[in-house]
PDB file of C-alpha atoms in Angstrom:
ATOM      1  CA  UNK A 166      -7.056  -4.062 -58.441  1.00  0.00           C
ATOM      2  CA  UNK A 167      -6.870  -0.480 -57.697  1.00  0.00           C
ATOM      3  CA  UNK A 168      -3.672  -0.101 -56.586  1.00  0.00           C
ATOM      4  CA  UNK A 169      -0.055   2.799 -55.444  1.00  0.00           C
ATOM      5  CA  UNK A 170       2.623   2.027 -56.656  1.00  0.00           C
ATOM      6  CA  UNK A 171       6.156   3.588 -56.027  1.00  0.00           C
ATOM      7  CA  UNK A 172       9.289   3.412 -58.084  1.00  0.00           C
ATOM      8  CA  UNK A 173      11.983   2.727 -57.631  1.00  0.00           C
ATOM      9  CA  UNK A 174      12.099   0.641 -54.250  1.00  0.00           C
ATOM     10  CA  UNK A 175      15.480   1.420 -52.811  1.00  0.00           C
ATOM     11  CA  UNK A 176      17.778   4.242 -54.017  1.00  0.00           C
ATOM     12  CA  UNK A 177      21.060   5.461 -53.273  1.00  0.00           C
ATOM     13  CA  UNK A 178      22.127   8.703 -54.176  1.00  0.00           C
ATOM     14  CA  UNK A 179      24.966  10.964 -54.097  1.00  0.00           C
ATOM     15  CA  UNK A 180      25.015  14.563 -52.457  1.00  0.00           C
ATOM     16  CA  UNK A 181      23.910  17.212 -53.811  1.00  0.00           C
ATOM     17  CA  UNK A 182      22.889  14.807 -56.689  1.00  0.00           C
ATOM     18  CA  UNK A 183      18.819  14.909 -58.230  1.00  0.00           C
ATOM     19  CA  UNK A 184      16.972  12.686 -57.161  1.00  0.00           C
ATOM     20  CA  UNK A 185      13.267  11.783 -58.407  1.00  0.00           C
ATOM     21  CA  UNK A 186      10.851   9.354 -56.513  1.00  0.00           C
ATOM     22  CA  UNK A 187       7.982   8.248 -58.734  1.00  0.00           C
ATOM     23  CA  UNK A 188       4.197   7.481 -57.557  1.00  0.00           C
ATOM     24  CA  UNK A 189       1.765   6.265 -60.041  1.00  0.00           C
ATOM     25  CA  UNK A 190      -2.024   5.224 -59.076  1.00  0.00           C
ATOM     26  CA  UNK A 191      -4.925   3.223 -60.445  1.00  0.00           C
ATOM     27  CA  UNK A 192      -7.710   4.319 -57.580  1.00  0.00           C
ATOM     28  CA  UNK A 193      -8.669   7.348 -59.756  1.00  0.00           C
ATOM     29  CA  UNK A 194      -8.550   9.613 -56.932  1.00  0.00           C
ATOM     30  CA  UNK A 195      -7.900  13.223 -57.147  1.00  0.00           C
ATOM     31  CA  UNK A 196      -5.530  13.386 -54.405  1.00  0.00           C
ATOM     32  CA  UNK A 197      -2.052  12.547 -53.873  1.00  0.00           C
ATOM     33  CA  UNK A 198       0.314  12.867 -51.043  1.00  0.00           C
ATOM     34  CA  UNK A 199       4.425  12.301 -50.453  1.00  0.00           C
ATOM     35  CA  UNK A 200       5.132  11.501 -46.886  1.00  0.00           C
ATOM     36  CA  UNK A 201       8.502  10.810 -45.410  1.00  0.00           C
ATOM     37  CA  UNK A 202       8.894   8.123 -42.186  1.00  0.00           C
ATOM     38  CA  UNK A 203      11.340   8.616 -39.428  1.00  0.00           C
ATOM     39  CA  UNK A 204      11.654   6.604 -35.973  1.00  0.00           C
ATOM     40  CA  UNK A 205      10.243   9.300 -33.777  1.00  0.00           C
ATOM     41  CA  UNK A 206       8.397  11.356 -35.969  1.00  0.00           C
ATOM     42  CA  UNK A 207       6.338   9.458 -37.530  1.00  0.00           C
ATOM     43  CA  UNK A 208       4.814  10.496 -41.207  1.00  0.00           C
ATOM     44  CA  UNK A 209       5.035  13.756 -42.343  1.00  0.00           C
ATOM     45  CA  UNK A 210       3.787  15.682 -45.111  1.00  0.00           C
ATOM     46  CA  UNK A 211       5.748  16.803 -47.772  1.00  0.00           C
ATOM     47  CA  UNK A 212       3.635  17.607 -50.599  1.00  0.00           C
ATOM     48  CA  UNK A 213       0.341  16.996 -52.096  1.00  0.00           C
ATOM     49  CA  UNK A 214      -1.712  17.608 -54.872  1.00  0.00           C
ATOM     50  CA  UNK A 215      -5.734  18.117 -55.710  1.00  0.00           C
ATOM     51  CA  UNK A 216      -5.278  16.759 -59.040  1.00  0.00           C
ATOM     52  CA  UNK A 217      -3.613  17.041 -62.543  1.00  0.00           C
ATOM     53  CA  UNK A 218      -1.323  20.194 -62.419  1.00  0.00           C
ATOM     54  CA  UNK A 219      -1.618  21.277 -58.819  1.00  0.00           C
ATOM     55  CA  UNK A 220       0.962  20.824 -56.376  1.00  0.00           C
ATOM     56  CA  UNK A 221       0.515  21.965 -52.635  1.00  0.00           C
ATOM     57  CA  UNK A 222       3.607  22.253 -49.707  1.00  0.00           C
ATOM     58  CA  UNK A 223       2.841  19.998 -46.860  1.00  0.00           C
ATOM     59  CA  UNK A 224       4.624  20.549 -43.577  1.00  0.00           C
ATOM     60  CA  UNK A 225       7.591  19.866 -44.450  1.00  0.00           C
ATOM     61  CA  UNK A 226       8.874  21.347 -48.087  1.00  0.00           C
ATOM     62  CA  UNK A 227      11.852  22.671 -47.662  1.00  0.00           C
ATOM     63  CA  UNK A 228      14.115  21.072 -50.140  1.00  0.00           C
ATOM     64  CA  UNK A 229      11.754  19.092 -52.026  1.00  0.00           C
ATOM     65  CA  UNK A 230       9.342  19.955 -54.957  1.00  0.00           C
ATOM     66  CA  UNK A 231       6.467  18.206 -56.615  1.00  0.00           C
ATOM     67  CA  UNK A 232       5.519  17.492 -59.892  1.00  0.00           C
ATOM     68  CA  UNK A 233       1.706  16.026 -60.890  1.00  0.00           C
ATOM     69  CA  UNK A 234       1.674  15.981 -65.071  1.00  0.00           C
ATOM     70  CA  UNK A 235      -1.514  13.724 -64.528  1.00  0.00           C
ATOM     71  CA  UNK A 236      -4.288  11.958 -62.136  1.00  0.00           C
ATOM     72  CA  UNK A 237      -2.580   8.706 -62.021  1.00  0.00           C
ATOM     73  CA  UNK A 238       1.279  10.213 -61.736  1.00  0.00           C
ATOM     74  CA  UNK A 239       2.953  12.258 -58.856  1.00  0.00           C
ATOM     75  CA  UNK A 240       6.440  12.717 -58.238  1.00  0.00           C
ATOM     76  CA  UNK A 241       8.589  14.195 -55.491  1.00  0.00           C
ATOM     77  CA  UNK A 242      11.873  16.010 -56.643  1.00  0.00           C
ATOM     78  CA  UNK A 243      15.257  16.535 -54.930  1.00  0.00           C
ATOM     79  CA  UNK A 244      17.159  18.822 -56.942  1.00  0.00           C
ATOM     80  CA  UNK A 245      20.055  18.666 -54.819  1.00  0.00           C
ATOM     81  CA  UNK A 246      19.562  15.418 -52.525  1.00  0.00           C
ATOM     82  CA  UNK A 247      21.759  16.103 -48.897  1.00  0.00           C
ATOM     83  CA  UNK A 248      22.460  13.630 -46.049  1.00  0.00           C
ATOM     84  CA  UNK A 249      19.696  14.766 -44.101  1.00  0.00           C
ATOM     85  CA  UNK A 250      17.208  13.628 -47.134  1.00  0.00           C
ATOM     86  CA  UNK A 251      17.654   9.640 -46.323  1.00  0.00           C
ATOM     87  CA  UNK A 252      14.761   8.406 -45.095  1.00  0.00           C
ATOM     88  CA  UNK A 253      11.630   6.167 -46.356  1.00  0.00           C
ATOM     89  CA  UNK A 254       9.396   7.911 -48.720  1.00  0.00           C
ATOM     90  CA  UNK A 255       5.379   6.863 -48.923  1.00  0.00           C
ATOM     91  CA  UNK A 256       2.977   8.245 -51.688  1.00  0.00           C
ATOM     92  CA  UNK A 257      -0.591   7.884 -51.024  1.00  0.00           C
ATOM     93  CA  UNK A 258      -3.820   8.307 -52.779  1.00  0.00           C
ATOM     94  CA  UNK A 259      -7.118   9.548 -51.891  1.00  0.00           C
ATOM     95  CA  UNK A 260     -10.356  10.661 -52.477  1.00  0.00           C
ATOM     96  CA  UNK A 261     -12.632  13.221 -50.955  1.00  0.00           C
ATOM     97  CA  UNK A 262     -12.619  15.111 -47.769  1.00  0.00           C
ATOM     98  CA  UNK A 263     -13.015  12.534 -44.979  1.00  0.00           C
ATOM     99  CA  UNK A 264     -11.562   9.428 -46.811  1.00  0.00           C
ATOM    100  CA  UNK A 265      -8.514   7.377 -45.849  1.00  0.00           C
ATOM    101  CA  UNK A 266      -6.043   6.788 -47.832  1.00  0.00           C
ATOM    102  CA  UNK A 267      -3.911   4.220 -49.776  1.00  0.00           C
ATOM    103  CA  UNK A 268      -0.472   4.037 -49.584  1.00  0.00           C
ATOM    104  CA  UNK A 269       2.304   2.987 -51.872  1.00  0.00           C
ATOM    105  CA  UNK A 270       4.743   0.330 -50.798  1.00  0.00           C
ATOM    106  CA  UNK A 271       7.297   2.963 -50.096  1.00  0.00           C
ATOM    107  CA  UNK A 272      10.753   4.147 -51.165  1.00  0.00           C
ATOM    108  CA  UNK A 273      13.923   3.957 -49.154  1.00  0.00           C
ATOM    109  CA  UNK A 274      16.440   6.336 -50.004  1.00  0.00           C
ATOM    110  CA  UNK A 275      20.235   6.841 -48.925  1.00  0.00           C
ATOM    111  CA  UNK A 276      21.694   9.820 -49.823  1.00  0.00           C
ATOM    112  CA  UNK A 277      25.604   9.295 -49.295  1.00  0.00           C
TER     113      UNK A 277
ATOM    114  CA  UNK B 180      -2.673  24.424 -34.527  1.00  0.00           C
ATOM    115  CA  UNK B 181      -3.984  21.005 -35.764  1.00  0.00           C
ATOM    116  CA  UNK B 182      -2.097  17.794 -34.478  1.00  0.00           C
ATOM    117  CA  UNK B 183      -2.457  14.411 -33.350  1.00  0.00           C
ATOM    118  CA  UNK B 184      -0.509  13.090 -30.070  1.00  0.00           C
ATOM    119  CA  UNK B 185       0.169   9.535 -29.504  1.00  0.00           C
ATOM    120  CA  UNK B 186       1.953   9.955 -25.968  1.00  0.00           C
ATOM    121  CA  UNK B 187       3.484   6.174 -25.860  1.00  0.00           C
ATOM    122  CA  UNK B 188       6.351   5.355 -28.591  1.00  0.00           C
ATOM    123  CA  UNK B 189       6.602   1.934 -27.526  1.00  0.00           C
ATOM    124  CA  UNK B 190       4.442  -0.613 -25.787  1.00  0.00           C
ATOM    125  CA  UNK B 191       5.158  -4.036 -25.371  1.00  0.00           C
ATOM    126  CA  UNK B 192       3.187  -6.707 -23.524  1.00  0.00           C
ATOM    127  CA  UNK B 193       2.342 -10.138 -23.002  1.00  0.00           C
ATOM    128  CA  UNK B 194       0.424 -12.267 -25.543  1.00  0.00           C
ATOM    129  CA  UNK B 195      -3.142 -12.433 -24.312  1.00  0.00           C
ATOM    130  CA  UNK B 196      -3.079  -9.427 -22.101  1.00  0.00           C
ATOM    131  CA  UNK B 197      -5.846  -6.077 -23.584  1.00  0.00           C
ATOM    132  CA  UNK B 198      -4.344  -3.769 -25.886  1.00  0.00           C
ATOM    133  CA  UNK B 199      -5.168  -0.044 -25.289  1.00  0.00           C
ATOM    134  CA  UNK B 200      -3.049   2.656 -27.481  1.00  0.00           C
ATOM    135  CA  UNK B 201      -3.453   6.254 -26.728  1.00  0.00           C
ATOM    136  CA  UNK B 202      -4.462   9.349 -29.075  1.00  0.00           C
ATOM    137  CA  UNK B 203      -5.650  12.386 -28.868  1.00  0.00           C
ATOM    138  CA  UNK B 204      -5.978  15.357 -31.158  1.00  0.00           C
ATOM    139  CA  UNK B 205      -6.676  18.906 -31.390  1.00  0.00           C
ATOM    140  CA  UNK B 206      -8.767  19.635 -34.538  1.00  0.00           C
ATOM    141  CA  UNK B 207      -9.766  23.235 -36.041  1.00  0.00           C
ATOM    142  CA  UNK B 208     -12.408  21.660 -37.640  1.00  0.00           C
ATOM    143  CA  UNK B 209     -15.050  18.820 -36.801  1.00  0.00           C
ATOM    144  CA  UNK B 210     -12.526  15.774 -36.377  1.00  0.00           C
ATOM    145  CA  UNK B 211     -12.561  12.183 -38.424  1.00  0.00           C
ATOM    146  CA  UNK B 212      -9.851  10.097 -37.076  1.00  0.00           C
ATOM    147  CA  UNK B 213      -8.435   7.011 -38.545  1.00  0.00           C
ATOM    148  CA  UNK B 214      -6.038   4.124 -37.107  1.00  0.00           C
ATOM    149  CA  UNK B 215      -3.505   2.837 -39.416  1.00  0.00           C
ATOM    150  CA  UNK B 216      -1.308  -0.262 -39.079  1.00  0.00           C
ATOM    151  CA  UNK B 217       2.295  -0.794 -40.238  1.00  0.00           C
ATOM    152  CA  UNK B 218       4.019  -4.219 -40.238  1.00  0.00           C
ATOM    153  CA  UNK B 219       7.938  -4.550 -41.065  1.00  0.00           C
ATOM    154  CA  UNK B 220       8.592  -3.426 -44.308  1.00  0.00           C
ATOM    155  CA  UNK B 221       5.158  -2.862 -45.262  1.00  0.00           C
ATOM    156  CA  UNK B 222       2.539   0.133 -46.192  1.00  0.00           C
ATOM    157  CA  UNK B 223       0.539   1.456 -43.629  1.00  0.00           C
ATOM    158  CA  UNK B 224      -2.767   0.114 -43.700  1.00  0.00           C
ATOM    159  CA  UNK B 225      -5.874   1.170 -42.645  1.00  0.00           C
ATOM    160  CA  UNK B 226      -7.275  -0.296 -39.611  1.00  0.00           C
ATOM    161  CA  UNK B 227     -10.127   1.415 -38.652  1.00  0.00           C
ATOM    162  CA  UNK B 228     -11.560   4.832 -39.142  1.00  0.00           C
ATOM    163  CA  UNK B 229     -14.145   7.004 -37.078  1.00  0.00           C
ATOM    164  CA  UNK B 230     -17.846   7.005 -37.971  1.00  0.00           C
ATOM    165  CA  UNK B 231     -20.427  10.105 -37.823  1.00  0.00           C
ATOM    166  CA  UNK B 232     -23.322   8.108 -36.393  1.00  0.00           C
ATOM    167  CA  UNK B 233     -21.892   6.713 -32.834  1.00  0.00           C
ATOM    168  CA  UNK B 234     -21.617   3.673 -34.233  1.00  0.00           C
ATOM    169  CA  UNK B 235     -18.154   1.602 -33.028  1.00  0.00           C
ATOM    170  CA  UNK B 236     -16.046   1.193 -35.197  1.00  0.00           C
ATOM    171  CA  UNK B 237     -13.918  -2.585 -34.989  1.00  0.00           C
ATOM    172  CA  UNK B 238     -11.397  -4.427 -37.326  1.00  0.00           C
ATOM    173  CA  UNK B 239      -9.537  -7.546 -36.254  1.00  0.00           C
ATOM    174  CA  UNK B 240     -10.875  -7.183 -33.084  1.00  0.00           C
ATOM    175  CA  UNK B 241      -9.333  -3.869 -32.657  1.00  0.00           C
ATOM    176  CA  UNK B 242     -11.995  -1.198 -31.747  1.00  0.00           C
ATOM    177  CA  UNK B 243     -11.843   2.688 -31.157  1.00  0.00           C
ATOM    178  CA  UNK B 244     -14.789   5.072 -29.831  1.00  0.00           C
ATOM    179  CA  UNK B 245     -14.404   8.804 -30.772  1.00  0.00           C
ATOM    180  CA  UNK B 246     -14.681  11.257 -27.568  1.00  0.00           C
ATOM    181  CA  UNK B 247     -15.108  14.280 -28.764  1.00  0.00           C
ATOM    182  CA  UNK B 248     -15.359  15.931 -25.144  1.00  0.00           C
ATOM    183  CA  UNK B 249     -11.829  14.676 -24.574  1.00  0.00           C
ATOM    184  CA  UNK B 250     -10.407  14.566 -27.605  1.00  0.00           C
ATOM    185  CA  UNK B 251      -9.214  11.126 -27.672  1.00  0.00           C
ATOM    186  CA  UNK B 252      -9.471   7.894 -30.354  1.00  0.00           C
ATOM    187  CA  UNK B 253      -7.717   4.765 -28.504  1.00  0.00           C
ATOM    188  CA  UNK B 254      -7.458   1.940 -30.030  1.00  0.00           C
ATOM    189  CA  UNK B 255      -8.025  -1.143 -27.934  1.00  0.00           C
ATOM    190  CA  UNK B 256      -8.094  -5.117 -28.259  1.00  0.00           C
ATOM    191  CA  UNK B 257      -9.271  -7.129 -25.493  1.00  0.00           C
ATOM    192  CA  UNK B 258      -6.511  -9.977 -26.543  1.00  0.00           C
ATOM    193  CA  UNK B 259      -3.188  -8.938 -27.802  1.00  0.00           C
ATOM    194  CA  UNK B 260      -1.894 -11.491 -29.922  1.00  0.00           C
ATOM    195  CA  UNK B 261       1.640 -11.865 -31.590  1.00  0.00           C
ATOM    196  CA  UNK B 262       0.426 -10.948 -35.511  1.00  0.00           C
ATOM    197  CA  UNK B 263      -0.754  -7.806 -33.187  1.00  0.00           C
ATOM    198  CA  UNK B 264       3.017  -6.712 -33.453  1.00  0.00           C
ATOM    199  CA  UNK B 265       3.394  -3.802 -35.734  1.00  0.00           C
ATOM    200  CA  UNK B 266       3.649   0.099 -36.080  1.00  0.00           C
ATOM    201  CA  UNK B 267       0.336   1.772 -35.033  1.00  0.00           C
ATOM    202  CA  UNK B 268      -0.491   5.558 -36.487  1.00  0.00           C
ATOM    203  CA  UNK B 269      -3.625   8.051 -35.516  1.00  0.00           C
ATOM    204  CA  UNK B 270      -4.855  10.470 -37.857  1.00  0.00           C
ATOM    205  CA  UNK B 271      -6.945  13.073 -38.451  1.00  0.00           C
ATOM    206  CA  UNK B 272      -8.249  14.213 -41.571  1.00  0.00           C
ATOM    207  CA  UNK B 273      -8.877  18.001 -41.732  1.00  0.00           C
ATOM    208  CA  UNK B 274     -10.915  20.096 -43.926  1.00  0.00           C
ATOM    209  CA  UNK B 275      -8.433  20.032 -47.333  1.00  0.00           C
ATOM    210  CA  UNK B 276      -8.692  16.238 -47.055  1.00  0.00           C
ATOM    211  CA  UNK B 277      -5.508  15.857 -45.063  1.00  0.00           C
ATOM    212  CA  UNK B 278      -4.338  13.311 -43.100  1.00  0.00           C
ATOM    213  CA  UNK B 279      -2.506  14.681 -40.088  1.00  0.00           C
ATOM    214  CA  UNK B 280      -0.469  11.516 -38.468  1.00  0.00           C
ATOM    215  CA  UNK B 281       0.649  11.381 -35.014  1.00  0.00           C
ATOM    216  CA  UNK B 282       3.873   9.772 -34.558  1.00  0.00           C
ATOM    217  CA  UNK B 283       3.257   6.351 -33.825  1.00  0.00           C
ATOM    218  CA  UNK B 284       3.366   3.898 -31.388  1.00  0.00           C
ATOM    219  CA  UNK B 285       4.823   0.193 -31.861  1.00  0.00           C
ATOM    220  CA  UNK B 286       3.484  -2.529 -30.174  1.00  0.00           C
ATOM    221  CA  UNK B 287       5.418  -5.760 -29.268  1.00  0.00           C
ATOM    222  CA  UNK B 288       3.424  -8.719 -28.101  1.00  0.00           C
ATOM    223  CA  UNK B 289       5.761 -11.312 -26.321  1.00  0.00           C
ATOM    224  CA  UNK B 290       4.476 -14.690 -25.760  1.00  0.00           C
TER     225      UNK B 290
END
């Protein structure tokens, strides 16, 4: 079954530590997406990609990069991880213009 | 700018009452909306998304009719039940295929 799948689940990390949140997919779709959840603001985009080798800043960038080596892998980089970083992480997949997506089961990270 | 509003952050009601969640966007380009569902400690899941040919689009006995005059995609259930209970997100998705969220309304069904 096609399938998003995040890794690792939970993560604590230290300040100003690296941090790197793994997405890997199995739908075949071009496009990939980090998100991050907060209570009050809902999902918003970090980065995304169009495929192997492309990376793209979402709304929200500042502090994070991206990294897509291949179709089925995307991952989302904090090179130095602060406080304000902690939230819950969601990598999706989809296809063309117009398509929903699928999202991963999510990552919660506490940066201490 | 593109963005999606859901204008309630929290509804709760009574177990058998309707459902009716608000959203409205503003789109730069022709708009396909989508209703996602989060339960505790889950992935968002689609619900239901926005077709091209009128038709209605219904899941679970949730529907949503896209308004383009008004700019609005609520998502309503005649029933609420108590599996109802969950995280609710609108959506747009944009020319660029993406997904612009609104942020989210949770529902609480009491009995």
């Amino acid at each position: 079954e096609a399938a998003v799948t995040q890794s690792p689940r939970n993560k604590v990390a230290v300040t100003g530590g690296k941090v790197t949140l793994s997405c890997n997919q199995t739908n075949n779709h071009n496009n990939m997406y980090w998100y991050r959840q907060d209570t009050g603001h809902g999902l918003r985009l970090i980065h995304y990609s169009y495929g192997a080798g492309s990376t793209e800043k979402g709304d929200i960038p500042d502090g994070y990069k991206a990294s897509r080596p291949s179709q089925e892998n995307f991952s989302l980089i904090l090179e130095l991880a602060t406080p304000s970083q902690t939230s819950v992480y969601f990598c999706a997949s989809g296809g063309t213009t117009n398509s929903d997506y699928t999202f991963g089961s999510g990552t919660r990270l506490l940066v201490i | 700018g593109d963005s999606v509003t859901q204008t309630e952050g929290l509804v709760t009601l009574t177990e058998g009452l309707p459902v009716m969640l608000n959203c409205t966007y503003q789109s730069t380009y022709s708009p396909f909306l989508f209703w996602y569902v989060q339960h505790l400690n889950e992935a968002p899941k689609l619900l239901l998304k926005s077709f091209t040919d009128n038709k209605r689009p219904e899941h679970q006995g949730f529907h949503a009719t896209l308004h383009k005059s008004s700019s609005s995609f609520h998502l309503q259930k005649s029933s609420a039940q108590l599996s109802d209970s969950a995280l609710y997100y609108c959506a747009n998705n944009n020319a660029g295929a993406k997904l612009t969220f609104g942020g989210g309304t949770r529902l609480t069904v009491r009995p």
